[in-house]
Amino acid sequence: MELGKGCSPARRLLRLALALTTLLALTLTLVACQGSPSVLAPASPDARRILDLSRTVFVIALIVFVVVEGLLFFIIFRFRSRGEEGEPSQVHGHTRLEIMWTALPGLVLVVVLVLMVQTMAAALQPMTDPLEINVVGHRWWWEVRYPGYPPEEVRSEQATTANQPAYGVVTANEIHIPVQKDVHVPVNSVDVIHSFWVPELGGKVDMIPGNTNYVRLHAEQPGVYRGQCAEFCGVDHALMAFIVVAESQEEFDAWIRNQQLPAQAPESPLEEAGMRAFMSQPCVGCHSIRGTNARGQIGPDLTHIGSRRTIAAGSLENTPENMRRWIADPQEVKPGNLMQYPPLPPETVDAITAYMMGLE
Ligand code: CUA
């Protein structure tokens, strides 16, 4: 917007008002965007605390904005040039004013600090009988480890799994949790810094190689909540998503039981061919399928990939069409991702797709 010369003050004001209105309308439109993930639809005590804090800080900022801009406009109009000759009288070193405009912002920041520390302290309160789920960041997907996986791992002293069943389950990009249960989530990374964030269920926490951080999840209602990597981690950062499925204890137990089973055997000649192709292709060097010779540790465990709702770290819905597209050309779906191999013949892609979809 150009505030050109020769514009009358009234006209400038009008333009400014127009610009502000447009900005406000745009903000309101964006705020109205619903659906997961949304920080404006908290589904856990922590997410609600965070939203309350941001609303409070927003109101404080709004008051500061109105007061400062009000004073600014008041001074501009009250002391504007009325055609007098020469320079206006120069004011310098008004001690009381200077103390005031140093102390007041300081006071506002102290208030915000106290509110923030209170919120953080509330989020760090001990949990009652939590379920512990380790999440490990990879470029560009999420490894999800339930208690007892890997079996030989030495538990950290903060581990809370002492009296928990050793599920021994590992999955990727999909975290199942029982509803209304505290879930303690230690996070770290095997490569670069990622950030674990499920806006509706809790705070955001950095995943740092060699250092374990913690966050708490707690879903008050059953549902599917989308999570997103919130720290730039490379070309596919924006495509590094996951979902949290909050379900009843019975549904959760049934899911765990299914995940504990070894991979389903191929049920058709096509799936059989897919399995053979998978085992003879580079796939096997990176992926594990329990109960087969595939024991790669670089990519996600595929033992139950057919049961997942999304593939490619939340990028695609898990349908046969999308699976075919993903296997045929992973670089087309997520350019730059680490799944790279020469193009496969279409019949091989079809067979591997059928095998993957059968791994429920
Ligand atoms: Cu991982 Cu951004």
Coordinates of C-alpha atoms and ligand atoms in Angstrom, one line a residue:
M1 CA 0.0 0.0 0.0
E2 CA 1.5 3.3 -1.0
L3 CA 0.8 6.3 1.2
G4 CA 1.5 8.7 -1.7
K5 CA 2.4 12.3 -1.3
G6 CA -0.4 14.7 -1.5
C7 CA -2.7 12.3 0.3
S8 CA -4.9 14.1 2.8
P9 CA -4.6 12.8 6.4
A10 CA -8.2 11.6 6.3
R11 CA -7.5 9.6 3.1
R12 CA -4.4 8.0 4.7
L13 CA -6.4 7.1 7.8
L14 CA -9.1 5.6 5.6
R15 CA -6.5 3.5 3.7
L16 CA -4.9 2.4 7.0
A17 CA -8.3 1.4 8.3
L18 CA -9.0 -0.6 5.1
A19 CA -5.6 -2.4 5.4
L20 CA -6.2 -3.3 9.0
T21 CA -9.8 -4.5 8.3
T22 CA -8.4 -6.7 5.5
L23 CA -5.8 -8.1 7.8
L24 CA -8.4 -8.8 10.5
A25 CA -10.7 -10.5 8.0
L26 CA -7.9 -12.7 6.7
T27 CA -6.9 -13.7 10.3
L28 CA -10.5 -14.5 11.2
T29 CA -10.8 -16.6 8.0
L30 CA -7.7 -18.6 8.8
V31 CA -8.7 -19.0 12.4
A32 CA -12.0 -20.5 11.1
C33 CA -10.0 -23.3 9.4
Q34 CA -11.1 -26.4 11.4
G35 CA -9.9 -30.0 11.5
S36 CA -6.9 -31.7 12.9
P37 CA -4.4 -30.4 13.7
S38 CA -5.6 -27.3 15.4
V39 CA -4.3 -25.6 18.5
L40 CA -7.7 -24.0 18.8
A41 CA -9.4 -27.4 19.5
P42 CA -7.6 -28.7 22.5
A43 CA -8.4 -32.3 23.5
S44 CA -6.1 -32.7 26.5
P45 CA -5.6 -30.8 29.7
D46 CA -2.1 -29.6 28.6
A47 CA -3.3 -28.4 25.2
R48 CA -6.1 -26.5 27.0
R49 CA -3.6 -24.9 29.3
I50 CA -1.4 -23.9 26.4
L51 CA -4.4 -22.4 24.6
D52 CA -5.5 -20.5 27.7
L53 CA -2.0 -19.1 28.1
S54 CA -1.8 -18.0 24.4
R55 CA -5.3 -16.4 24.8
T56 CA -4.1 -14.5 27.9
V57 CA -0.9 -13.4 26.2
F58 CA -2.9 -12.4 23.1
V59 CA -5.2 -10.2 25.2
I60 CA -2.2 -8.6 27.0
A61 CA -0.6 -7.9 23.6
L62 CA -3.8 -6.5 22.3
I63 CA -4.1 -4.1 25.3
V64 CA -0.4 -3.0 24.7
F65 CA -1.1 -2.5 21.0
V66 CA -4.3 -0.4 21.6
V67 CA -2.6 1.7 24.3
V68 CA 0.6 2.3 22.3
E69 CA -1.2 3.0 19.0
G70 CA -3.8 5.2 20.8
L71 CA -1.0 7.3 22.3
L72 CA 0.8 7.5 19.0
F73 CA -2.3 8.7 17.1
F74 CA -3.2 11.0 20.0
I75 CA 0.2 12.6 19.9
I76 CA 0.3 12.8 16.1
F77 CA -2.9 14.8 16.1
R78 CA -2.6 16.7 19.3
F79 CA 0.9 18.0 18.5
R80 CA 0.7 18.2 14.7
S81 CA 2.1 21.3 13.0
R82 CA -0.4 24.1 12.9
G83 CA 1.6 26.3 10.5
E84 CA 3.9 27.7 13.1
E85 CA 7.3 28.9 12.0
G86 CA 10.6 27.1 12.8
E87 CA 11.4 24.0 14.8
P88 CA 9.1 22.8 17.6
S89 CA 10.6 23.1 21.1
Q90 CA 13.0 20.1 21.8
V91 CA 12.3 17.9 24.8
H92 CA 15.1 15.8 26.2
G93 CA 15.8 13.8 29.3
H94 CA 12.3 13.5 30.8
T95 CA 13.3 11.2 33.7
R96 CA 9.9 10.2 34.9
L97 CA 8.8 9.3 31.4
E98 CA 11.9 7.3 30.7
I99 CA 11.6 5.3 33.9
M100 CA 7.9 4.6 33.1
W101 CA 8.5 3.3 29.6
T102 CA 11.3 1.1 30.8
A103 CA 9.5 -0.3 33.9
L104 CA 6.1 -0.9 32.3
P105 CA 7.2 -3.2 29.5
G106 CA 9.4 -5.0 32.1
L107 CA 6.4 -5.5 34.3
V108 CA 4.3 -6.8 31.4
L109 CA 7.0 -9.3 30.6
V110 CA 7.3 -10.4 34.2
V111 CA 3.5 -11.1 34.2
V112 CA 3.9 -13.2 31.0
L113 CA 6.9 -15.1 32.5
V114 CA 5.0 -16.0 35.7
L115 CA 2.0 -17.2 33.7
M116 CA 4.3 -19.2 31.4
V117 CA 6.2 -20.8 34.2
Q118 CA 2.9 -21.8 35.9
T119 CA 1.7 -23.5 32.7
M120 CA 5.0 -25.3 32.3
A121 CA 5.0 -26.5 35.9
A122 CA 1.4 -27.8 35.5
A123 CA 2.5 -29.7 32.4
L124 CA 5.4 -31.3 34.3
Q125 CA 3.3 -32.7 37.1
P126 CA 3.7 -36.4 37.7
M127 CA 1.3 -38.6 35.9
T128 CA -0.8 -41.4 37.4
D129 CA 0.2 -44.8 36.1
P130 CA 1.3 -43.6 32.7
L131 CA 1.8 -45.7 29.5
E132 CA 5.2 -45.1 28.1
I133 CA 5.7 -44.8 24.4
N134 CA 9.1 -43.9 23.0
V135 CA 9.1 -42.0 19.7
V136 CA 12.3 -41.8 17.6
G137 CA 12.6 -39.2 14.9
H138 CA 14.1 -40.3 11.5
R139 CA 14.4 -38.5 8.2
W140 CA 11.4 -38.3 7.6
W141 CA 9.2 -40.6 9.6
W142 CA 8.5 -41.6 13.2
E143 CA 9.4 -44.8 14.9
V144 CA 7.0 -45.7 17.7
R145 CA 8.2 -48.1 20.4
Y146 CA 5.9 -49.6 23.0
P147 CA 7.2 -51.0 26.3
G148 CA 9.4 -54.1 25.8
Y149 CA 10.7 -52.9 22.4
P150 CA 13.5 -53.5 21.7
P151 CA 13.6 -56.3 24.2
E152 CA 17.3 -55.9 25.2
E153 CA 17.2 -52.1 25.6
V154 CA 18.5 -50.8 28.9
R155 CA 15.8 -48.5 30.3
S156 CA 16.5 -45.0 31.4
E157 CA 16.1 -44.2 35.0
Q158 CA 13.1 -42.0 34.1
A159 CA 11.4 -44.9 32.4
T160 CA 8.1 -45.6 33.9
T161 CA 7.6 -49.1 32.4
A162 CA 8.6 -51.1 35.5
N163 CA 5.1 -52.3 36.1
Q164 CA 3.8 -52.2 32.6
P165 CA 3.2 -55.1 30.3
A166 CA 6.0 -55.7 27.9
Y167 CA 4.1 -55.2 24.7
G168 CA 7.2 -55.5 22.5
V169 CA 5.4 -53.6 19.7
V170 CA 7.1 -51.3 17.2
T171 CA 5.3 -49.3 14.6
A172 CA 5.6 -46.2 12.5
N173 CA 3.8 -42.9 12.0
E174 CA 0.8 -44.0 13.9
I175 CA 0.5 -43.9 17.7
H176 CA -2.3 -45.8 19.3
I177 CA -3.2 -44.7 22.8
P178 CA -6.0 -45.6 25.2
V179 CA -8.4 -42.6 25.7
Q180 CA -8.3 -40.8 29.1
K181 CA -4.9 -42.3 29.9
D182 CA -1.7 -40.4 30.7
V183 CA 0.9 -41.2 28.1
H184 CA 4.5 -40.5 28.9
V185 CA 6.5 -40.0 25.6
P186 CA 10.3 -39.9 25.7
V187 CA 11.5 -38.6 22.4
N188 CA 14.8 -38.6 20.6
S189 CA 16.3 -38.8 17.1
V190 CA 18.7 -40.9 15.2
D191 CA 19.8 -38.2 12.7
V192 CA 18.9 -34.5 12.9
I193 CA 16.8 -32.5 15.2
H194 CA 13.0 -33.0 14.7
S195 CA 10.2 -31.7 16.8
F196 CA 7.3 -33.8 18.1
W197 CA 4.0 -32.0 18.2
V198 CA 0.4 -33.1 18.4
P199 CA -1.3 -29.7 18.8
E200 CA -4.6 -31.0 20.2
L201 CA -3.0 -33.4 22.8
G202 CA 0.0 -31.6 24.3
G203 CA 3.0 -29.4 24.0
K204 CA 5.8 -29.4 21.4
V205 CA 9.1 -30.9 22.2
D206 CA 12.5 -31.1 20.4
M207 CA 13.8 -34.5 19.4
I208 CA 17.6 -34.3 19.7
P209 CA 20.1 -37.0 18.8
G210 CA 21.8 -38.3 21.9
N211 CA 19.4 -36.6 24.3
T212 CA 16.0 -37.7 25.5
N213 CA 13.2 -35.2 26.0
Y214 CA 9.8 -35.9 27.4
V215 CA 6.3 -34.8 26.6
R216 CA 2.9 -35.9 27.9
L217 CA -0.1 -36.9 25.7
H218 CA -3.6 -37.4 27.1
A219 CA -6.7 -37.7 24.9
E220 CA -9.9 -36.9 26.7
Q221 CA -12.0 -38.0 23.7
P222 CA -11.6 -40.9 21.2
G223 CA -10.4 -39.6 17.9
V224 CA -7.6 -39.3 15.3
Y225 CA -5.3 -36.4 16.0
R226 CA -2.7 -35.3 13.5
G227 CA 0.9 -34.6 14.5
Q228 CA 3.5 -32.8 12.6
C229 CA 7.3 -32.3 12.8
A230 CA 7.8 -28.8 14.0
E231 CA 11.5 -28.3 13.4
F232 CA 13.0 -27.9 10.0
C233 CA 14.8 -31.1 9.4
G234 CA 15.4 -31.3 5.6
V235 CA 13.6 -31.5 2.3
D236 CA 10.7 -33.6 3.5
H237 CA 10.1 -31.8 6.8
A238 CA 6.7 -30.6 5.7
L239 CA 5.8 -34.2 4.8
M240 CA 6.8 -35.6 8.2
A241 CA 3.5 -36.1 9.8
F242 CA 1.8 -38.8 11.9
I243 CA -1.5 -39.6 13.6
V244 CA -2.4 -40.4 17.1
V245 CA -5.4 -42.8 17.4
A246 CA -7.1 -42.4 20.8
E247 CA -9.4 -45.4 21.4
S248 CA -11.1 -47.3 24.2
Q249 CA -8.9 -49.6 26.3
E250 CA -10.6 -52.6 24.6
E251 CA -9.8 -51.3 21.1
F252 CA -6.3 -50.5 22.2
D253 CA -5.7 -54.0 23.7
A254 CA -7.0 -55.6 20.5
W255 CA -4.7 -53.4 18.4
I256 CA -1.7 -54.3 20.5
R257 CA -2.6 -58.0 20.2
N258 CA -2.7 -57.7 16.4
Q259 CA 0.6 -55.8 16.3
Q260 CA 2.2 -58.5 18.4
L261 CA 1.5 -61.2 15.8
P262 CA 4.2 -62.0 13.2
A263 CA 3.5 -60.9 9.6
Q264 CA 0.5 -62.5 7.9
A265 CA 1.6 -65.1 5.3
P266 CA 0.7 -64.3 1.6
E267 CA -2.8 -65.4 0.8
S268 CA -2.8 -65.3 -3.0
P269 CA -0.4 -66.0 -5.8
L270 CA 0.0 -62.2 -6.4
E271 CA 0.9 -61.7 -2.7
E272 CA 3.2 -64.6 -2.8
A273 CA 5.0 -63.0 -5.9
G274 CA 5.0 -59.7 -4.0
M275 CA 6.8 -61.3 -1.0
R276 CA 9.4 -62.9 -3.3
A277 CA 9.9 -59.6 -5.1
F278 CA 10.2 -57.7 -1.8
M279 CA 12.8 -60.1 -0.5
S280 CA 14.9 -59.9 -3.6
Q281 CA 14.7 -56.1 -4.0
P282 CA 16.6 -53.5 -2.0
C283 CA 13.5 -53.2 0.2
V284 CA 14.8 -55.9 2.5
G285 CA 17.9 -54.0 3.3
C286 CA 16.0 -51.2 5.0
H287 CA 12.7 -52.7 6.3
S288 CA 11.8 -55.4 8.8
I289 CA 8.9 -57.7 8.5
R290 CA 8.7 -60.0 11.5
G291 CA 8.5 -63.6 10.7
T292 CA 10.4 -63.2 7.4
N293 CA 14.0 -62.7 6.4
A294 CA 13.5 -58.9 6.2
R295 CA 15.4 -57.4 9.1
G296 CA 16.5 -54.0 7.9
Q297 CA 16.6 -51.3 10.5
I298 CA 16.7 -48.1 8.4
G299 CA 13.1 -47.7 7.4
P300 CA 9.8 -48.4 9.2
D301 CA 8.9 -51.9 10.3
L302 CA 6.4 -53.1 7.8
T303 CA 5.0 -56.2 9.7
H304 CA 1.5 -54.6 9.9
I305 CA 1.7 -51.8 7.3
G306 CA -1.6 -52.9 5.8
S307 CA -3.3 -52.0 9.1
R308 CA -2.1 -48.4 9.1
R309 CA -4.3 -45.6 8.0
T310 CA -1.6 -43.6 6.2
I311 CA 1.7 -44.3 4.4
A312 CA 4.7 -42.2 3.7
A313 CA 4.6 -40.5 7.2
G314 CA 1.0 -39.3 6.9
S315 CA 1.5 -38.1 3.4
L316 CA -1.0 -40.5 1.8
E317 CA -4.1 -42.3 2.9
N318 CA -3.3 -46.1 2.9
T319 CA -5.2 -47.3 -0.2
P320 CA -4.0 -49.8 -2.8
E321 CA -3.8 -46.9 -5.4
N322 CA -1.6 -44.8 -3.1
M323 CA 0.5 -47.8 -2.1
R324 CA 1.2 -48.5 -5.8
R325 CA 2.1 -44.9 -6.4
W326 CA 4.4 -44.8 -3.4
I327 CA 6.2 -48.0 -4.3
A328 CA 6.4 -47.2 -8.0
D329 CA 8.1 -43.8 -7.4
P330 CA 8.7 -42.7 -3.8
Q331 CA 10.6 -39.7 -5.1
E332 CA 7.4 -38.4 -6.8
V333 CA 5.5 -38.5 -3.5
K334 CA 8.3 -37.3 -1.2
P335 CA 11.1 -35.8 -3.3
G336 CA 14.4 -36.3 -1.6
N337 CA 13.4 -39.1 0.8
L338 CA 15.8 -41.9 1.5
M339 CA 13.8 -44.6 -0.3
Q340 CA 15.7 -44.6 -3.6
Y341 CA 16.0 -47.4 -6.1
P342 CA 15.8 -47.9 -9.9
P343 CA 12.3 -48.0 -11.3
L344 CA 10.5 -51.4 -10.8
P345 CA 8.5 -53.1 -13.6
P346 CA 4.8 -52.5 -13.2
E347 CA 4.0 -56.1 -12.4
T348 CA 6.5 -56.1 -9.6
V349 CA 5.0 -52.9 -8.2
D350 CA 1.5 -54.6 -8.3
A351 CA 2.8 -57.7 -6.6
I352 CA 4.6 -55.8 -3.8
T353 CA 1.5 -53.6 -3.4
A354 CA -0.7 -56.6 -2.9
Y355 CA 1.8 -58.1 -0.4
M356 CA 2.0 -54.8 1.6
M357 CA -1.8 -54.4 1.7
G358 CA -2.1 -58.0 3.0
L359 CA 0.2 -57.3 5.9
E360 CA -2.6 -56.3 8.3
Ligands
CUA1 CU1 11.4 -33.8 11.1 CU2 11.0 -31.5 10.5

